[in-house]
mmCIF file of C-alpha atoms in Angstrom:
data_model
loop_
_atom_site.group_PDB
_atom_site.id
_atom_site.type_symbol
_atom_site.label_atom_id
_atom_site.label_comp_id
_atom_site.label_asym_id
_atom_site.label_seq_id
_atom_site.Cartn_x
_atom_site.Cartn_y
_atom_site.Cartn_z
ATOM 1 C CA ASP A 1 0.278 0.133 0.323
ATOM 2 C CA ILE A 2 1.374 3.385 -0.430
ATOM 3 C CA GLN A 3 1.317 5.568 2.596
ATOM 4 C CA MET A 4 0.442 9.140 2.986
ATOM 5 C CA THR A 5 2.083 11.540 5.401
ATOM 6 C CA GLN A 6 0.699 14.896 6.150
ATOM 7 C CA SER A 7 2.295 17.647 7.945
ATOM 8 C CA PRO A 8 1.340 19.372 9.986
ATOM 9 C CA SER A 9 -1.408 17.421 11.953
ATOM 10 C CA SER A 10 -3.014 20.833 13.015
ATOM 11 C CA LEU A 11 -2.014 24.458 12.699
ATOM 12 C CA SER A 12 -3.838 27.754 14.266
ATOM 13 C CA ALA A 13 -3.995 30.913 11.769
ATOM 14 C CA SER A 14 -5.815 34.219 11.205
ATOM 15 C CA VAL A 15 -7.884 35.369 8.862
ATOM 16 C CA GLY A 16 -6.012 36.444 6.120
ATOM 17 C CA ASP A 17 -3.570 34.231 6.176
ATOM 18 C CA ARG A 18 -1.494 31.854 3.803
ATOM 19 C CA VAL A 19 -1.720 28.648 4.828
ATOM 20 C CA THR A 20 0.027 25.689 3.259
ATOM 21 C CA ILE A 21 -0.808 21.787 3.887
ATOM 22 C CA THR A 22 2.378 19.218 2.898
ATOM 23 C CA CYS A 23 1.546 15.635 1.631
ATOM 24 C CA ARG A 24 4.123 12.931 1.173
ATOM 25 C CA ALA A 25 3.699 9.722 -0.835
ATOM 26 C CA SER A 26 5.680 6.520 -0.011
ATOM 27 C CA GLN A 27 6.729 6.314 -3.536
ATOM 28 C CA SER A 28 6.047 8.316 -6.691
ATOM 29 C CA ILE A 29 2.619 8.458 -7.354
ATOM 30 C CA ALA A 30 2.955 11.061 -10.348
ATOM 31 C CA THR A 31 0.417 13.916 -9.900
ATOM 32 C CA SER A 32 -2.295 11.441 -8.843
ATOM 33 C CA LEU A 33 -3.274 13.333 -5.689
ATOM 34 C CA ASN A 34 -6.593 14.684 -4.440
ATOM 35 C CA TRP A 35 -7.335 17.040 -1.729
ATOM 36 C CA TYR A 36 -10.717 17.041 0.578
ATOM 37 C CA GLN A 37 -12.077 19.104 3.088
ATOM 38 C CA GLN A 38 -14.151 17.469 6.259
ATOM 39 C CA LYS A 39 -15.963 20.091 8.795
ATOM 40 C CA PRO A 40 -16.966 18.506 11.705
ATOM 41 C CA GLY A 41 -20.494 16.725 11.796
ATOM 42 C CA GLN A 42 -20.154 16.305 7.517
ATOM 43 C CA ALA A 43 -18.780 14.236 4.633
ATOM 44 C CA PRO A 44 -15.360 14.728 2.910
ATOM 45 C CA LYS A 45 -15.982 17.501 0.374
ATOM 46 C CA PHE A 46 -14.245 17.340 -2.781
ATOM 47 C CA LEU A 47 -11.994 19.804 -3.867
ATOM 48 C CA VAL A 48 -8.514 19.324 -5.805
ATOM 49 C CA HIS A 49 -7.805 16.153 -8.399
ATOM 50 C CA ASP A 50 -4.498 15.247 -10.038
ATOM 51 C CA ALA A 51 -2.485 17.545 -7.579
ATOM 52 C CA SER A 52 -3.611 20.844 -9.182
ATOM 53 C CA THR A 53 -6.845 21.035 -10.812
ATOM 54 C CA LEU A 54 -9.764 22.774 -8.617
ATOM 55 C CA GLN A 55 -13.523 21.286 -8.841
ATOM 56 C CA THR A 56 -16.476 23.144 -10.090
ATOM 57 C CA GLY A 57 -17.059 25.500 -7.525
ATOM 58 C CA VAL A 58 -14.279 25.531 -5.599
ATOM 59 C CA PRO A 59 -12.959 29.043 -4.396
ATOM 60 C CA SER A 60 -9.836 30.282 -6.124
ATOM 61 C CA ARG A 61 -7.975 31.146 -2.784
ATOM 62 C CA PHE A 62 -7.484 27.092 -3.016
ATOM 63 C CA SER A 63 -4.621 25.776 -4.822
ATOM 64 C CA GLY A 64 -2.779 22.629 -5.284
ATOM 65 C CA SER A 65 0.832 21.623 -6.693
ATOM 66 C CA GLY A 66 3.156 19.155 -6.563
ATOM 67 C CA SER A 67 4.265 16.027 -8.150
ATOM 68 C CA GLY A 68 6.444 12.508 -7.532
ATOM 69 C CA THR A 69 6.356 12.479 -3.809
ATOM 70 C CA ASP A 70 5.442 15.957 -2.297
ATOM 71 C CA PHE A 71 2.583 17.563 -2.609
ATOM 72 C CA THR A 72 0.917 21.046 -1.029
ATOM 73 C CA LEU A 73 -2.627 22.591 -0.337
ATOM 74 C CA THR A 74 -2.247 26.345 -0.510
ATOM 75 C CA ILE A 75 -5.014 28.667 0.884
ATOM 76 C CA THR A 76 -4.383 31.874 0.468
ATOM 77 C CA SER A 77 -6.295 34.643 2.507
ATOM 78 C CA LEU A 78 -7.822 32.037 5.097
ATOM 79 C CA GLN A 79 -11.367 32.956 5.500
ATOM 80 C CA PRO A 80 -13.430 31.584 8.757
ATOM 81 C CA ASP A 81 -15.515 29.270 6.316
ATOM 82 C CA ASP A 82 -12.237 27.422 5.438
ATOM 83 C CA SER A 83 -11.992 26.140 9.419
ATOM 84 C CA ALA A 84 -12.031 22.324 8.746
ATOM 85 C CA THR A 85 -9.625 18.818 8.489
ATOM 86 C CA TYR A 86 -7.723 18.710 5.347
ATOM 87 C CA TYR A 87 -7.217 15.152 3.672
ATOM 88 C CA CYS A 88 -4.673 14.239 1.040
ATOM 89 C CA GLN A 89 -5.560 11.028 -0.894
ATOM 90 C CA GLN A 90 -3.615 9.216 -3.385
ATOM 91 C CA SER A 91 -5.132 7.803 -6.681
ATOM 92 C CA TYR A 92 -2.108 5.884 -8.255
ATOM 93 C CA SER A 93 -3.505 2.582 -7.636
ATOM 94 C CA THR A 94 -5.802 0.463 -5.212
ATOM 95 C CA PRO A 95 -5.717 0.662 -2.327
ATOM 96 C CA LEU A 96 -6.622 4.163 -2.637
ATOM 97 C CA THR A 97 -5.124 5.742 0.847
ATOM 98 C CA PHE A 98 -5.550 8.901 2.509
ATOM 99 C CA GLY A 99 -3.355 10.929 4.576
ATOM 100 C CA GLY A 100 -3.761 11.308 8.551
ATOM 101 C CA GLY A 101 -5.647 14.691 8.001
ATOM 102 C CA THR A 102 -4.557 18.332 9.118
ATOM 103 C CA LYS A 103 -6.971 20.422 11.193
ATOM 104 C CA VAL A 104 -6.806 23.956 10.338
ATOM 105 C CA GLU A 105 -8.121 26.409 13.323
ATOM 106 C CA ILE A 106 -8.644 29.970 12.496
ATOM 107 C CA GLN B 1 -27.125 17.089 -9.025
ATOM 108 C CA VAL B 2 -26.518 13.559 -7.847
ATOM 109 C CA GLN B 3 -27.013 12.679 -4.351
ATOM 110 C CA LEU B 4 -26.001 9.737 -2.095
ATOM 111 C CA GLN B 5 -27.680 8.382 0.975
ATOM 112 C CA GLU B 6 -26.578 5.416 3.324
ATOM 113 C CA SER B 7 -28.997 3.423 4.777
ATOM 114 C CA GLY B 8 -28.565 0.900 7.765
ATOM 115 C CA PRO B 9 -28.571 -0.562 11.254
ATOM 116 C CA GLY B 10 -26.433 1.922 13.819
ATOM 117 C CA LEU B 11 -26.083 -1.192 15.863
ATOM 118 C CA VAL B 12 -24.452 -4.360 15.335
ATOM 119 C CA ILE B 13 -23.592 -7.615 17.364
ATOM 120 C CA PRO B 14 -19.943 -8.504 17.376
ATOM 121 C CA SER B 15 -19.307 -11.725 14.869
ATOM 122 C CA GLN B 16 -22.337 -10.501 12.732
ATOM 123 C CA THR B 17 -22.363 -9.030 9.427
ATOM 124 C CA LEU B 18 -22.533 -5.266 8.907
ATOM 125 C CA SER B 19 -25.130 -4.022 5.800
ATOM 126 C CA LEU B 20 -25.459 -0.989 4.425
ATOM 127 C CA THR B 21 -27.104 0.624 1.375
ATOM 128 C CA CYS B 22 -26.362 3.422 -1.043
ATOM 129 C CA THR B 23 -29.232 5.093 -2.480
ATOM 130 C CA VAL B 24 -28.322 7.283 -5.486
ATOM 131 C CA SER B 25 -30.418 9.983 -6.741
ATOM 132 C CA GLY B 26 -29.903 12.659 -9.803
ATOM 133 C CA GLY B 27 -27.807 9.761 -11.578
ATOM 134 C CA SER B 28 -27.825 6.362 -12.637
ATOM 135 C CA ILE B 29 -25.560 3.688 -11.322
ATOM 136 C CA SER B 30 -26.077 1.649 -14.504
ATOM 137 C CA SER B 31 -24.353 5.030 -16.347
ATOM 138 C CA ALA B 32 -20.609 3.827 -17.448
ATOM 139 C CA ASP B 33 -19.462 6.917 -16.488
ATOM 140 C CA TYR B 34 -18.842 6.199 -12.768
ATOM 141 C CA TYR B 35 -18.399 3.760 -10.099
ATOM 142 C CA TRP B 36 -19.297 3.750 -6.663
ATOM 143 C CA GLY B 37 -17.630 2.884 -3.573
ATOM 144 C CA TRP B 38 -17.773 2.874 0.404
ATOM 145 C CA ILE B 39 -15.124 4.212 2.578
ATOM 146 C CA ARG B 40 -14.849 4.421 6.366
ATOM 147 C CA GLN B 41 -13.769 6.713 9.372
ATOM 148 C CA PRO B 42 -13.393 5.441 12.875
ATOM 149 C CA PRO B 43 -14.714 7.869 15.537
ATOM 150 C CA GLY B 44 -12.050 10.861 15.859
ATOM 151 C CA LYS B 45 -9.795 9.005 12.949
ATOM 152 C CA GLY B 46 -9.018 9.083 9.352
ATOM 153 C CA LEU B 47 -10.314 7.816 6.243
ATOM 154 C CA GLU B 48 -10.207 3.851 4.922
ATOM 155 C CA TRP B 49 -11.378 3.040 1.889
ATOM 156 C CA ILE B 50 -13.142 -0.235 1.737
ATOM 157 C CA GLY B 51 -13.883 -0.683 -1.973
ATOM 158 C CA ASP B 52 -15.826 -0.106 -5.025
ATOM 159 C CA ILE B 53 -17.954 -1.263 -8.013
ATOM 160 C CA SER B 54 -18.367 -0.335 -11.360
ATOM 161 C CA PHE B 55 -21.360 -0.710 -14.060
ATOM 162 C CA SER B 56 -20.376 -3.603 -15.331
ATOM 163 C CA GLY B 57 -19.926 -5.395 -11.654
ATOM 164 C CA ASN B 58 -16.460 -5.200 -11.330
ATOM 165 C CA THR B 59 -15.372 -4.725 -7.684
ATOM 166 C CA TYR B 60 -12.204 -3.656 -6.151
ATOM 167 C CA TYR B 61 -11.286 -4.318 -2.529
ATOM 168 C CA ASN B 62 -9.075 -3.023 0.349
ATOM 169 C CA PRO B 63 -6.895 -5.946 1.017
ATOM 170 C CA SER B 64 -6.923 -5.302 4.698
ATOM 171 C CA LEU B 65 -10.600 -6.175 4.334
ATOM 172 C CA ASN B 66 -10.533 -8.261 1.469
ATOM 173 C CA SER B 67 -11.935 -11.501 2.941
ATOM 174 C CA ARG B 68 -14.480 -9.914 5.022
ATOM 175 C CA VAL B 69 -16.111 -7.523 2.013
ATOM 176 C CA ALA B 70 -18.676 -7.409 -0.416
ATOM 177 C CA VAL B 71 -20.097 -4.533 -2.873
ATOM 178 C CA SER B 72 -23.029 -5.509 -4.835
ATOM 179 C CA MET B 73 -25.606 -3.399 -6.388
ATOM 180 C CA ASP B 74 -29.399 -3.255 -7.286
ATOM 181 C CA MET B 75 -29.773 -1.400 -10.792
ATOM 182 C CA SER B 76 -33.573 -1.802 -10.183
ATOM 183 C CA LYS B 77 -33.429 0.180 -7.205
ATOM 184 C CA ASN B 78 -30.648 2.399 -8.021
ATOM 185 C CA GLN B 79 -28.530 1.345 -5.108
ATOM 186 C CA PHE B 80 -25.125 -0.467 -4.276
ATOM 187 C CA SER B 81 -24.775 -2.169 -0.828
ATOM 188 C CA LEU B 82 -21.932 -3.225 1.385
ATOM 189 C CA SER B 83 -21.697 -6.408 3.616
ATOM 190 C CA LEU B 84 -18.912 -6.911 5.884
ATOM 191 C CA LYS B 85 -18.687 -10.013 8.033
ATOM 192 C CA SER B 86 -17.364 -10.857 11.288
ATOM 193 C CA VAL B 87 -17.371 -7.482 12.495
ATOM 194 C CA THR B 88 -15.408 -6.338 15.602
ATOM 195 C CA ALA B 89 -15.156 -3.073 17.918
ATOM 196 C CA ALA B 90 -12.850 -2.036 15.664
ATOM 197 C CA ASP B 91 -15.345 -1.393 12.621
ATOM 198 C CA THR B 92 -16.990 0.762 14.429
ATOM 199 C CA ALA B 93 -17.815 3.767 11.990
ATOM 200 C CA VAL B 94 -19.021 6.510 10.116
ATOM 201 C CA TYR B 95 -19.550 5.005 7.106
ATOM 202 C CA TYR B 96 -19.677 6.936 3.633
ATOM 203 C CA CYS B 97 -20.484 6.137 0.071
ATOM 204 C CA ALA B 98 -19.402 7.857 -2.501
ATOM 205 C CA ARG B 99 -19.190 8.210 -6.795
ATOM 206 C CA SER B 100 -16.346 8.230 -8.608
ATOM 207 C CA PRO B 101 -15.616 9.056 -12.352
ATOM 208 C CA PHE B 102 -14.336 7.016 -15.450
ATOM 209 C CA THR B 103 -12.229 9.365 -17.754
ATOM 210 C CA HIS B 104 -12.632 8.079 -21.154
ATOM 211 C CA TYR B 105 -9.974 8.103 -23.939
ATOM 212 C CA TYR B 106 -11.679 8.266 -27.499
ATOM 213 C CA HIS B 107 -9.512 6.381 -30.662
ATOM 214 C CA ARG B 108 -9.908 5.156 -34.223
ATOM 215 C CA SER B 109 -10.819 1.550 -32.596
ATOM 216 C CA GLY B 110 -13.070 2.425 -29.921
ATOM 217 C CA ARG B 111 -13.016 3.904 -26.326
ATOM 218 C CA THR B 112 -10.689 3.271 -23.357
ATOM 219 C CA SER B 113 -12.246 4.097 -19.978
ATOM 220 C CA ARG B 114 -9.609 4.671 -16.980
ATOM 221 C CA ARG B 115 -10.399 4.714 -13.155
ATOM 222 C CA THR B 116 -9.592 8.227 -11.866
ATOM 223 C CA ASN B 117 -9.906 6.931 -8.614
ATOM 224 C CA TYR B 118 -11.206 10.060 -6.980
ATOM 225 C CA LEU B 119 -14.225 10.654 -4.899
ATOM 226 C CA ASP B 120 -16.209 13.622 -6.220
ATOM 227 C CA TYR B 121 -19.589 13.013 -4.197
ATOM 228 C CA TRP B 122 -20.095 11.486 -1.237
ATOM 229 C CA GLY B 123 -23.337 10.836 1.009
ATOM 230 C CA GLN B 124 -23.671 12.162 4.641
ATOM 231 C CA GLY B 125 -22.352 9.087 6.362
ATOM 232 C CA THR B 126 -24.538 7.200 9.092
ATOM 233 C CA LEU B 127 -22.413 5.776 12.285
ATOM 234 C CA VAL B 128 -22.613 2.136 12.686
ATOM 235 C CA ALA B 129 -21.525 0.799 16.375
ATOM 236 C CA VAL B 130 -20.300 -2.596 16.903
ATOM 237 C CA SER B 131 -21.241 -3.413 20.458
ATOM 238 C CA SER B 132 -23.334 -6.563 22.145
#
């Protein structure tokens, strides 16, 4: 299985800050990396696929980058609604695997 | 817009079988454009992919659960289901159903479909506790 490691596990930031979350794969996965946002009591929401393509309707303050083993999700100008846990997920091979999550507090 | 809704017992006795159903509305599970899967999340923990099924009935399972899990579909009801045998307390989790798209490539000899392996629509989730 491909192991996904996220850092940090949690962070606290202020409205308007730029936030970066890192995800590392245990082997090269090209750009087969996706990001999800999960708020308490809710299902994950699909944000980014193929490392950098925003899903329709996702605000442009979110962006993804990376390839190979190292990836980042960046939120420019953090908003109160962005308070959530963010998960990366590799789509390179089954079994699909997720990172442990990064909790963003505002 | 497609919607998914999980249903099933909220409590399962240890060693018994966990059975859940996902009802899809706003889209057909018989479409060749999508496949349908299950993911779970133990309380306070991360996400674990369980497995999925395509319109043609092809299934993929997480090897960690492979011997206990089965995913099936009922096209007449536009539903797909999860069965997990011999459950223990470690199977207590919120169970989500979700949709994944295929990507299609067209060429002179026809069409090739590839799994995208991302999950673009999710159900709201249902908590299943395993306890006697």
